[in-house]
Tab-separated table of C-alpha atoms in Angstrom:
chain	number	residue	atom	x	y	z
A	1	UNK	CA	0.014	0.072	0.079
A	2	UNK	CA	1.583	3.055	-1.041
A	3	UNK	CA	0.681	6.521	-0.783
A	4	UNK	CA	-0.595	6.856	-4.298
A	5	UNK	CA	-3.221	4.059	-3.746
A	6	UNK	CA	-4.485	5.459	-0.745
A	7	UNK	CA	-4.592	9.136	-2.246
A	8	UNK	CA	-6.362	7.472	-5.185
A	9	UNK	CA	-9.032	5.741	-3.126
A	10	UNK	CA	-9.518	8.835	-1.151
A	11	UNK	CA	-9.868	10.856	-4.103
A	12	UNK	CA	-12.361	8.179	-5.521
A	13	UNK	CA	-14.191	7.771	-2.374
A	14	UNK	CA	-14.248	11.557	-1.868
A	15	UNK	CA	-16.018	11.705	-5.085
A	16	UNK	CA	-18.485	9.097	-4.428
A	17	UNK	CA	-19.182	10.736	-1.113
A	18	UNK	CA	-19.836	14.081	-3.029
A	19	UNK	CA	-21.991	11.818	-5.452
A	20	UNK	CA	-23.777	10.345	-2.669
A	21	UNK	CA	-24.422	13.658	-0.946
A	22	UNK	CA	-25.548	15.394	-4.347
A	23	UNK	CA	-28.138	12.584	-4.946
A	24	UNK	CA	-29.497	12.843	-1.549
A	25	UNK	CA	-29.792	16.584	-1.593
A	26	UNK	CA	-31.506	16.353	-5.358
A	27	UNK	CA	-33.885	13.746	-3.753
A	28	UNK	CA	-34.647	15.959	-0.809
A	29	UNK	CA	-35.024	19.042	-2.872
A	30	UNK	CA	-37.485	16.846	-5.196
A	31	UNK	CA	-39.631	15.898	-2.434
A	32	UNK	CA	-39.664	19.740	-1.468
A	33	UNK	CA	-40.555	20.646	-4.608
A	34	UNK	CA	-43.565	17.889	-4.949
A	35	UNK	CA	-45.014	18.900	-1.526
A	36	UNK	CA	-44.803	22.532	-2.328
A	37	UNK	CA	-46.647	21.837	-5.736
A	38	UNK	CA	-49.501	20.148	-4.009
A	39	UNK	CA	-49.406	23.039	-1.590
A	40	UNK	CA	-49.804	25.347	-4.384
A	41	UNK	CA	-52.461	23.438	-6.000
A	42	UNK	CA	-54.431	23.479	-2.929
A	43	UNK	CA	-53.922	26.918	-2.386
A	44	UNK	CA	-55.074	27.676	-5.994
A	45	UNK	CA	-58.254	26.086	-5.471
A	46	UNK	CA	-58.814	27.826	-2.073
A	47	UNK	CA	-58.171	30.981	-4.082
A	48	UNK	CA	-60.678	30.330	-6.720
A	49	UNK	CA	-63.250	29.156	-4.044
A	50	UNK	CA	-62.738	32.585	-2.137
A	51	UNK	CA	-63.009	34.627	-5.117
A	52	UNK	CA	-66.451	32.903	-6.179
A	53	UNK	CA	-67.496	33.793	-2.602
A	54	UNK	CA	-66.431	37.389	-3.005
A	55	UNK	CA	-67.937	37.599	-6.348
A	56	UNK	CA	-71.442	36.281	-4.665
A	57	UNK	CA	-71.164	38.343	-1.671
A	58	UNK	CA	-70.506	41.220	-4.069
A	59	UNK	CA	-73.553	40.396	-6.167
A	60	UNK	CA	-75.742	40.280	-2.733
A	61	UNK	CA	-74.253	43.365	-1.595
A	62	UNK	CA	-75.255	45.054	-4.631
A	63	UNK	CA	-79.016	43.761	-4.742
A	64	UNK	CA	-79.084	44.739	-0.965
A	65	UNK	CA	-78.057	48.506	-2.172
A	66	UNK	CA	-80.515	48.212	-4.886
A	67	UNK	CA	-83.294	47.254	-2.674
A	68	UNK	CA	-82.251	49.867	0.166
A	69	UNK	CA	-82.181	52.533	-2.499
A	70	UNK	CA	-85.613	51.561	-3.609
A	71	UNK	CA	-86.960	51.555	-0.248
A	72	UNK	CA	-85.726	54.977	0.632
A	73	UNK	CA	-87.291	56.246	-2.679
A	74	UNK	CA	-90.736	54.776	-1.600
A	75	UNK	CA	-90.251	55.652	1.953
A	76	UNK	CA	-89.711	59.453	0.491
A	77	UNK	CA	-92.580	59.080	-1.600
A	78	UNK	CA	-94.911	57.879	1.205
A	79	UNK	CA	-93.942	60.638	3.419
A	80	UNK	CA	-94.581	63.081	1.009
A	81	UNK	CA	-98.185	61.607	0.008
A	82	UNK	CA	-98.655	61.466	4.077
A	83	UNK	CA	-97.490	65.123	4.494
A	84	UNK	CA	-99.775	66.220	1.623
A	85	UNK	CA	-102.738	64.170	2.877
A	86	UNK	CA	-102.229	65.746	6.348
A	87	UNK	CA	-102.219	69.235	4.782
A	88	UNK	CA	-105.593	68.683	2.796
A	89	UNK	CA	-107.224	66.750	5.875
A	90	UNK	CA	-106.036	69.901	8.232
A	91	UNK	CA	-107.495	72.363	5.610
A	92	UNK	CA	-110.923	70.311	5.519
A	93	UNK	CA	-111.064	70.408	9.399
A	94	UNK	CA	-110.553	74.147	9.115
A	95	UNK	CA	-113.402	74.694	6.780
A	96	UNK	CA	-115.966	72.296	8.538
A	97	UNK	CA	-117.801	74.313	11.716
A	98	UNK	CA	-118.376	70.635	13.335
A	99	UNK	CA	-114.711	69.227	12.975
A	100	UNK	CA	-113.654	70.628	16.139
A	101	UNK	CA	-116.465	69.365	18.131
A	102	UNK	CA	-116.730	66.274	20.500
A	103	UNK	CA	-118.252	63.104	19.341
A	104	UNK	CA	-120.705	61.668	21.940
A	105	UNK	CA	-119.635	58.767	23.357
A	106	UNK	CA	-122.873	56.950	22.067
A	107	UNK	CA	-121.978	57.945	18.466
A	108	UNK	CA	-118.257	56.313	19.234
A	109	UNK	CA	-119.890	53.177	20.629
A	110	UNK	CA	-122.267	52.705	17.849
A	111	UNK	CA	-119.172	52.757	15.115
A	112	UNK	CA	-117.186	50.627	17.384
A	113	UNK	CA	-119.846	47.895	17.170
A	114	UNK	CA	-120.620	48.655	13.313
A	115	UNK	CA	-116.713	47.868	13.129
A	116	UNK	CA	-117.030	44.846	14.925
A	117	UNK	CA	-119.746	43.293	13.417
A	118	UNK	CA	-118.470	43.581	10.066
A	119	UNK	CA	-115.239	42.153	11.213
A	120	UNK	CA	-116.966	39.595	12.857
A	121	UNK	CA	-119.007	38.412	9.439
A	122	UNK	CA	-115.928	38.102	7.586
């Protein structure tokens, strides 16, 4: 066993060791790439699902906004109509001489009985 032989085996062993380590590192990196690819696929699916939900929520918010706007317009219209009717009633009451007088209790009872009888017939 001379020194040249040991050096040759040492170099061959070192090269073999480097090749084995390189193969192990490549295998580890391949496994990591595979895991990351799977995670990426899952995240892409989640992103598509969340994007779809976001679009649905946006459409619902748009519908709610339109409904609210319509209801506000309807409420303004009804308030204006109510105000006009109140003004008209106020003018009619001011013109009628009996409008400010109290209604006798007997008349009120007759009216209530008539309303109750009509409701009972239905």
